[in-house]
Tab-separated table of C-alpha atoms and ligand atoms in Angstrom:
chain	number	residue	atom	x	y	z
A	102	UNK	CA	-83.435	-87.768	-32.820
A	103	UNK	CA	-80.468	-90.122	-31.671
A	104	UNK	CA	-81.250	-93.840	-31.013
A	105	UNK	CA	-79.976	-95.564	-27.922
A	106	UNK	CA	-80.172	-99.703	-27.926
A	107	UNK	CA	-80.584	-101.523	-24.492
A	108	UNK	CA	-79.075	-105.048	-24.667
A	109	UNK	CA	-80.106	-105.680	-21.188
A	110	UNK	CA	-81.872	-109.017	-19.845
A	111	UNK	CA	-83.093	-107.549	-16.865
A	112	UNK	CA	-86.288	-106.392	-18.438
A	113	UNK	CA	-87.550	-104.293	-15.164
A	114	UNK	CA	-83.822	-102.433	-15.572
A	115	UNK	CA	-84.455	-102.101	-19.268
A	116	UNK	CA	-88.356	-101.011	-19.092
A	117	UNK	CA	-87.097	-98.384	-16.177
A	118	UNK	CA	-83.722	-97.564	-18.304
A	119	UNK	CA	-86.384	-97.031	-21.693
A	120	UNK	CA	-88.383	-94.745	-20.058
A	121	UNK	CA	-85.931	-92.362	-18.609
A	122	UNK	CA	-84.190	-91.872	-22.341
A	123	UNK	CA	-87.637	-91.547	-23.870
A	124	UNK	CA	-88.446	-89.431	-21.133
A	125	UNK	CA	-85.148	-87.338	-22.114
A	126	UNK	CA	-85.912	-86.913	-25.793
A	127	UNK	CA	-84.363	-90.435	-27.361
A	128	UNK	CA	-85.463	-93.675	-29.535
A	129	UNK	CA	-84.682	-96.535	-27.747
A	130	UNK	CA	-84.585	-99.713	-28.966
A	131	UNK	CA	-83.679	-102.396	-26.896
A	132	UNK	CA	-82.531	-106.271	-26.917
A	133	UNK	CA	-82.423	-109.168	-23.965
A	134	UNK	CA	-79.300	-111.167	-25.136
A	135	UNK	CA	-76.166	-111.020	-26.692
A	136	UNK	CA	-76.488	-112.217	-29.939
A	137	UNK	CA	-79.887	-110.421	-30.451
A	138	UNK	CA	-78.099	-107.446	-28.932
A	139	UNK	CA	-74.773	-107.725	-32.071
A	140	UNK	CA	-77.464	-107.809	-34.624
A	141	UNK	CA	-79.327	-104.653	-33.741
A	142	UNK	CA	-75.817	-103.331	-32.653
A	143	UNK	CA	-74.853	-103.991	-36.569
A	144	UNK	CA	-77.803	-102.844	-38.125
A	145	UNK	CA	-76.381	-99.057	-38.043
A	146	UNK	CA	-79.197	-97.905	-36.777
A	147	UNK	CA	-78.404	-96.786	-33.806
A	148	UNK	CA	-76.258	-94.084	-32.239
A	149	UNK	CA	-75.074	-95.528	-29.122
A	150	UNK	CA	-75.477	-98.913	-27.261
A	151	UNK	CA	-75.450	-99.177	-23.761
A	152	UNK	CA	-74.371	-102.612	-23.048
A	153	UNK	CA	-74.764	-105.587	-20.063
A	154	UNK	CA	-72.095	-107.371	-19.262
A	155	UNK	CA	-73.652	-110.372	-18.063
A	156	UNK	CA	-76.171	-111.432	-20.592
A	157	UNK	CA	-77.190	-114.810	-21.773
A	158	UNK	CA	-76.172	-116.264	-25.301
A	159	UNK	CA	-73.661	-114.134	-25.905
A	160	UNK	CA	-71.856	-111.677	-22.522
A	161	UNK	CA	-71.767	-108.045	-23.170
A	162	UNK	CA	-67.572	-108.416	-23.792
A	163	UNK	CA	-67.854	-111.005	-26.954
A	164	UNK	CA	-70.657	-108.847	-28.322
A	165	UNK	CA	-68.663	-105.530	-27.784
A	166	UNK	CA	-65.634	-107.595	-29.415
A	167	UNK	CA	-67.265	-108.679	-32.129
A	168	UNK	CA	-69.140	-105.107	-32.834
A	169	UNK	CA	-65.156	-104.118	-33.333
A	170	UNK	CA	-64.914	-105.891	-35.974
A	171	UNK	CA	-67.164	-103.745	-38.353
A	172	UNK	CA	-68.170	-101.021	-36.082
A	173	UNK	CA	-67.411	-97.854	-33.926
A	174	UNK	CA	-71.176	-97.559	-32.033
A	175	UNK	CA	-70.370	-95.750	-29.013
A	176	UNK	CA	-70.452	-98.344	-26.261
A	177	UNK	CA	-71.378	-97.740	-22.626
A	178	UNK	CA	-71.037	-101.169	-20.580
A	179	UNK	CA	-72.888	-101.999	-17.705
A	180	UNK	CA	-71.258	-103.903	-15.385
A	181	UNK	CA	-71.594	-105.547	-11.729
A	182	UNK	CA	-69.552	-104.022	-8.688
A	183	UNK	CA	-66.431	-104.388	-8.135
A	184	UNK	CA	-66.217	-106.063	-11.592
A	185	UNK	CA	-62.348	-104.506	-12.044
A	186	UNK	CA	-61.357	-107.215	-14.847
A	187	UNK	CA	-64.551	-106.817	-16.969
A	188	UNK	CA	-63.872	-102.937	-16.675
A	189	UNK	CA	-60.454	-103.381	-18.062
A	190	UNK	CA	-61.608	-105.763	-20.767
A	191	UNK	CA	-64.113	-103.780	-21.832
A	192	UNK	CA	-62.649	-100.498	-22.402
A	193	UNK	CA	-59.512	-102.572	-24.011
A	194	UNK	CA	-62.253	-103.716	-26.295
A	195	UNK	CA	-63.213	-100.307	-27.444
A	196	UNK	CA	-65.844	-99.645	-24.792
A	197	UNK	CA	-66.671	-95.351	-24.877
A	198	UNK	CA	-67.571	-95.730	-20.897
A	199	UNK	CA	-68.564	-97.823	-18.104
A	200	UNK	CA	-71.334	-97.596	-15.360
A	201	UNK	CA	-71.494	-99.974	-12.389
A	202	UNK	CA	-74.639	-101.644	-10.872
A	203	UNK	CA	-76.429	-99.852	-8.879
A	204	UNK	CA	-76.433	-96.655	-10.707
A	205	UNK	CA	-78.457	-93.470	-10.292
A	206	UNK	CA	-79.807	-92.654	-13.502
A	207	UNK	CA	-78.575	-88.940	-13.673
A	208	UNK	CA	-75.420	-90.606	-13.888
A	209	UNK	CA	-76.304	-93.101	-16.680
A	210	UNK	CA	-77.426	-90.224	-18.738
A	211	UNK	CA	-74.504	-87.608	-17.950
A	212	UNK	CA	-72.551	-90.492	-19.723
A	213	UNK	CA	-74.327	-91.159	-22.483
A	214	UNK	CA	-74.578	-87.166	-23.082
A	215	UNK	CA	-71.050	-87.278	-22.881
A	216	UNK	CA	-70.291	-90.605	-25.372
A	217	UNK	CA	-72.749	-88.582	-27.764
A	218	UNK	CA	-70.934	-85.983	-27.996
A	219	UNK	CA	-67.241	-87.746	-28.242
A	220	UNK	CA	-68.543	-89.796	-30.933
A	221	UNK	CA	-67.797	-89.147	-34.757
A	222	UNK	CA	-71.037	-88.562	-36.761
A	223	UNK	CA	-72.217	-91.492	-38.203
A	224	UNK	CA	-71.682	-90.600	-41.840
A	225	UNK	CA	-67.814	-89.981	-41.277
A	226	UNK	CA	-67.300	-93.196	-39.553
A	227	UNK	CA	-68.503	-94.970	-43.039
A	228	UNK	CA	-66.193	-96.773	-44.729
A	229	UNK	CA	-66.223	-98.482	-48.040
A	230	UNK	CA	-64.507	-101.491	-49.342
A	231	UNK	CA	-64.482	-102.860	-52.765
A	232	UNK	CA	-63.771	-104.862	-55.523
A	233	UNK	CA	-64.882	-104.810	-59.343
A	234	UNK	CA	-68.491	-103.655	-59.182
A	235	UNK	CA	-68.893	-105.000	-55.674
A	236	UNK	CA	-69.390	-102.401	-53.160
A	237	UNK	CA	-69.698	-102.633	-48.815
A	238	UNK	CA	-70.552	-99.274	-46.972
A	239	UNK	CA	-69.592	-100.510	-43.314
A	240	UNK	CA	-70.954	-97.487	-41.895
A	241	UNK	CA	-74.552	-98.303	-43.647
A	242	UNK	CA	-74.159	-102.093	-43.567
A	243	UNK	CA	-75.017	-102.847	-46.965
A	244	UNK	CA	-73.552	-104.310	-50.156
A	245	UNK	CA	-74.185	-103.611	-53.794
A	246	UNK	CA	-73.496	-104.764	-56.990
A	247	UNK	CA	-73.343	-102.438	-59.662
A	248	UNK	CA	-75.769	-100.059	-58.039
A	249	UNK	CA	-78.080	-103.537	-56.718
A	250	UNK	CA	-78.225	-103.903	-52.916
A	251	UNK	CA	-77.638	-107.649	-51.575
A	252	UNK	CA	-79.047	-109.055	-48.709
A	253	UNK	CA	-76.233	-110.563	-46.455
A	254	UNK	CA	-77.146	-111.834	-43.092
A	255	UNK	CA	-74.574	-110.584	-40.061
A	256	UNK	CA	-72.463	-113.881	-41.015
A	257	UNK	CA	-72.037	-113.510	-44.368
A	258	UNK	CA	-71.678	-109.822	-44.324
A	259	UNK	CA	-68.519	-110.490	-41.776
A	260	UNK	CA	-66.991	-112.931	-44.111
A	261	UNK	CA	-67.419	-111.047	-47.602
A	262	UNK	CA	-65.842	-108.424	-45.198
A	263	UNK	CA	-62.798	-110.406	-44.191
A	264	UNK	CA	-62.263	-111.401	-47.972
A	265	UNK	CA	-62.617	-107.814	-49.256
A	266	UNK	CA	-60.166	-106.312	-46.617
A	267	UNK	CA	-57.819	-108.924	-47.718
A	268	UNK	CA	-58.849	-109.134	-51.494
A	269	UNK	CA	-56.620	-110.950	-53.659
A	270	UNK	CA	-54.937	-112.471	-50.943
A	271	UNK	CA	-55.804	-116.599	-50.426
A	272	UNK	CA	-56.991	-117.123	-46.739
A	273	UNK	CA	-57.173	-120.277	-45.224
A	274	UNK	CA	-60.752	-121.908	-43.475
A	275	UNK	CA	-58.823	-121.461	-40.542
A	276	UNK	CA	-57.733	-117.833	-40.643
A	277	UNK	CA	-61.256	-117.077	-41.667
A	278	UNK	CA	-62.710	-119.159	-38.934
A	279	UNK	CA	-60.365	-117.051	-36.463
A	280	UNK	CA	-61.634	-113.812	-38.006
A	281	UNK	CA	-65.766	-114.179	-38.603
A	282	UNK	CA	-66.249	-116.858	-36.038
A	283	UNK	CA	-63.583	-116.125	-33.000
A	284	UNK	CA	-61.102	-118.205	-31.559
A	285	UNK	CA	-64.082	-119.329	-28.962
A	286	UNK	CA	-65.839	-120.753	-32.161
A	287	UNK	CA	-65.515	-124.829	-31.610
A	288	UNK	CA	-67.479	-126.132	-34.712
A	289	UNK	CA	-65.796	-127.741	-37.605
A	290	UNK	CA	-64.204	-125.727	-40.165
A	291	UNK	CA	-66.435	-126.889	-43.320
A	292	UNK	CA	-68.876	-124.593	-41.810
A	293	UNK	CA	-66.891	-122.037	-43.554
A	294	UNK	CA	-67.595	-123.923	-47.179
A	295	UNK	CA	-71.422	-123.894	-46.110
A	296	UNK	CA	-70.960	-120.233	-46.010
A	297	UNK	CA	-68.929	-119.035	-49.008
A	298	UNK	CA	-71.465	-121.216	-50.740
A	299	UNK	CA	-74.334	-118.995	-48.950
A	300	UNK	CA	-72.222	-115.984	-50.638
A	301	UNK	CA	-71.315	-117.025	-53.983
A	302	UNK	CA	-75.316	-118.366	-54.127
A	303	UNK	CA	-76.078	-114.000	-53.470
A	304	UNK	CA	-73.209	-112.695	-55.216
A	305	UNK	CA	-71.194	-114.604	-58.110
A	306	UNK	CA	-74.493	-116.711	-59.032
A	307	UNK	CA	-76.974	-113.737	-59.169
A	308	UNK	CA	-74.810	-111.411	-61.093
A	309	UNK	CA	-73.250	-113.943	-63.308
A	310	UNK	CA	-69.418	-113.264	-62.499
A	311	UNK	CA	-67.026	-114.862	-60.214
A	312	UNK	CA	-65.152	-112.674	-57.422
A	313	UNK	CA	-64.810	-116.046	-54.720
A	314	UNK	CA	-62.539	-118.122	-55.792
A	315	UNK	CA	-61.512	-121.306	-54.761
A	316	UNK	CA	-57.707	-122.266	-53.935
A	317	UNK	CA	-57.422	-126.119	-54.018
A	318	UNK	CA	-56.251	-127.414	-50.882
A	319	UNK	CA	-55.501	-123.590	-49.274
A	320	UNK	CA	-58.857	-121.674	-48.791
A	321	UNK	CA	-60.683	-118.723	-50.496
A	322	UNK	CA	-59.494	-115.501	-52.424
A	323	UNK	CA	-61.958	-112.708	-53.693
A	324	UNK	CA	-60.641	-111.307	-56.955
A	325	UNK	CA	-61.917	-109.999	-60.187
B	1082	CA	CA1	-77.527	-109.094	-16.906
């Protein structure tokens, strides 16, 4: 059965959206604001997310740009009328589709019929980074060691992400400030610290090896 998320804070749109696709034969899972909306979006669990543009915490366009990063969910955005910028944006972005505001719901669901059936099954989208016995399935969202899964919260999972892509290459706090947090991202750059301590406290202390390495004065590397 394929899985359809709502991130949609309108919840009279989203209850009457829900019960059409449940009425057509899909899951539905569904979210009120952006950042709730990237998590579920990440979890993998879904096959397609049909996504608001205007959306408190986070707008449907930094969501859909940050779902880039790790992920190729079939997007459908939502957007007001006449919204021609957020259109281009969006589909720029990655977007599968748009719909505008008002729409008739045979519509919605021609689209999403048709985004299904564009979209790459979910196993061959999966893609796997790693580094000595350290192992990320992007498609599944998880991360072993040696066969044992970690738990990695979004966060962490983007930046032990950004350091595999670029293993054995030193990146700065500010290039991966740029990368896991955006350019939007205004707090101070030791928040990066805070976090590769969150990682090596899962990874390098738990196994008893060291992959994240300090460079004095420069940044981070992962290595073996
Ligand atoms: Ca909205």
């Amino acid at each position: 059965m394929q899985k359809i998320l709502i991130v949609e804070d309108e919840e009279k749109l989203a209850r009457f959206i829900e019960l059409e696709l449940i009425h057509e034969g899909y899951t539905v899972g569904k979210a009120a604001d952006g950042r709730t909306g990237l998590e579920m979006a990440q979890s993998g669990d879904f096959d397609l997310c049909l996504l608001d543009i205007m959306l408190p915490e986070l707008s449907g366009l930094e969501v859909l740009r940050r779902l880039r990063r790790t992920s190729e969910l079939p997007v459908i955005l939502v957007t007001a009328r006449d919204a021609v910028m957020d259109k281009v944006s969006g589909l720029d972005l990655g977007a599968q589709d748009y719909i505008t505001k008002p729409f008739a719901i045979e519509e919605l669901l021609a689209r999403i019929r048709a985004a299904l059936r564009n979209a790459a099954p979910r196993a061959q989208a999966s893609e796997t980074l790693s580094c000595g016995g350290l192992t990320m399935d992007l498609g599944r969202h998880t991360v072993q060691y040696n066969g044992t899964e970690i738990k990695l919260t979004g966060r962490e999972f983007l930046l032990l992400e950004t350091l595999l892509r670029n293993k054995t290459l030193v990146l700065s706090r500010e290039t991966l400030m740029e990368k896991v947090w955006g350019y939007d991202y205004m707090g101070e750059t030791n928040v990066v610290d805070v976090y590769i301590r969150f990682l090596r406290s899962k990874i390098d202390d738990v196994f008893g090896i060291k992959l994240i390495h300090t460079v004095r004065s420069v940044g981070y590397v992962l290595k073996e």
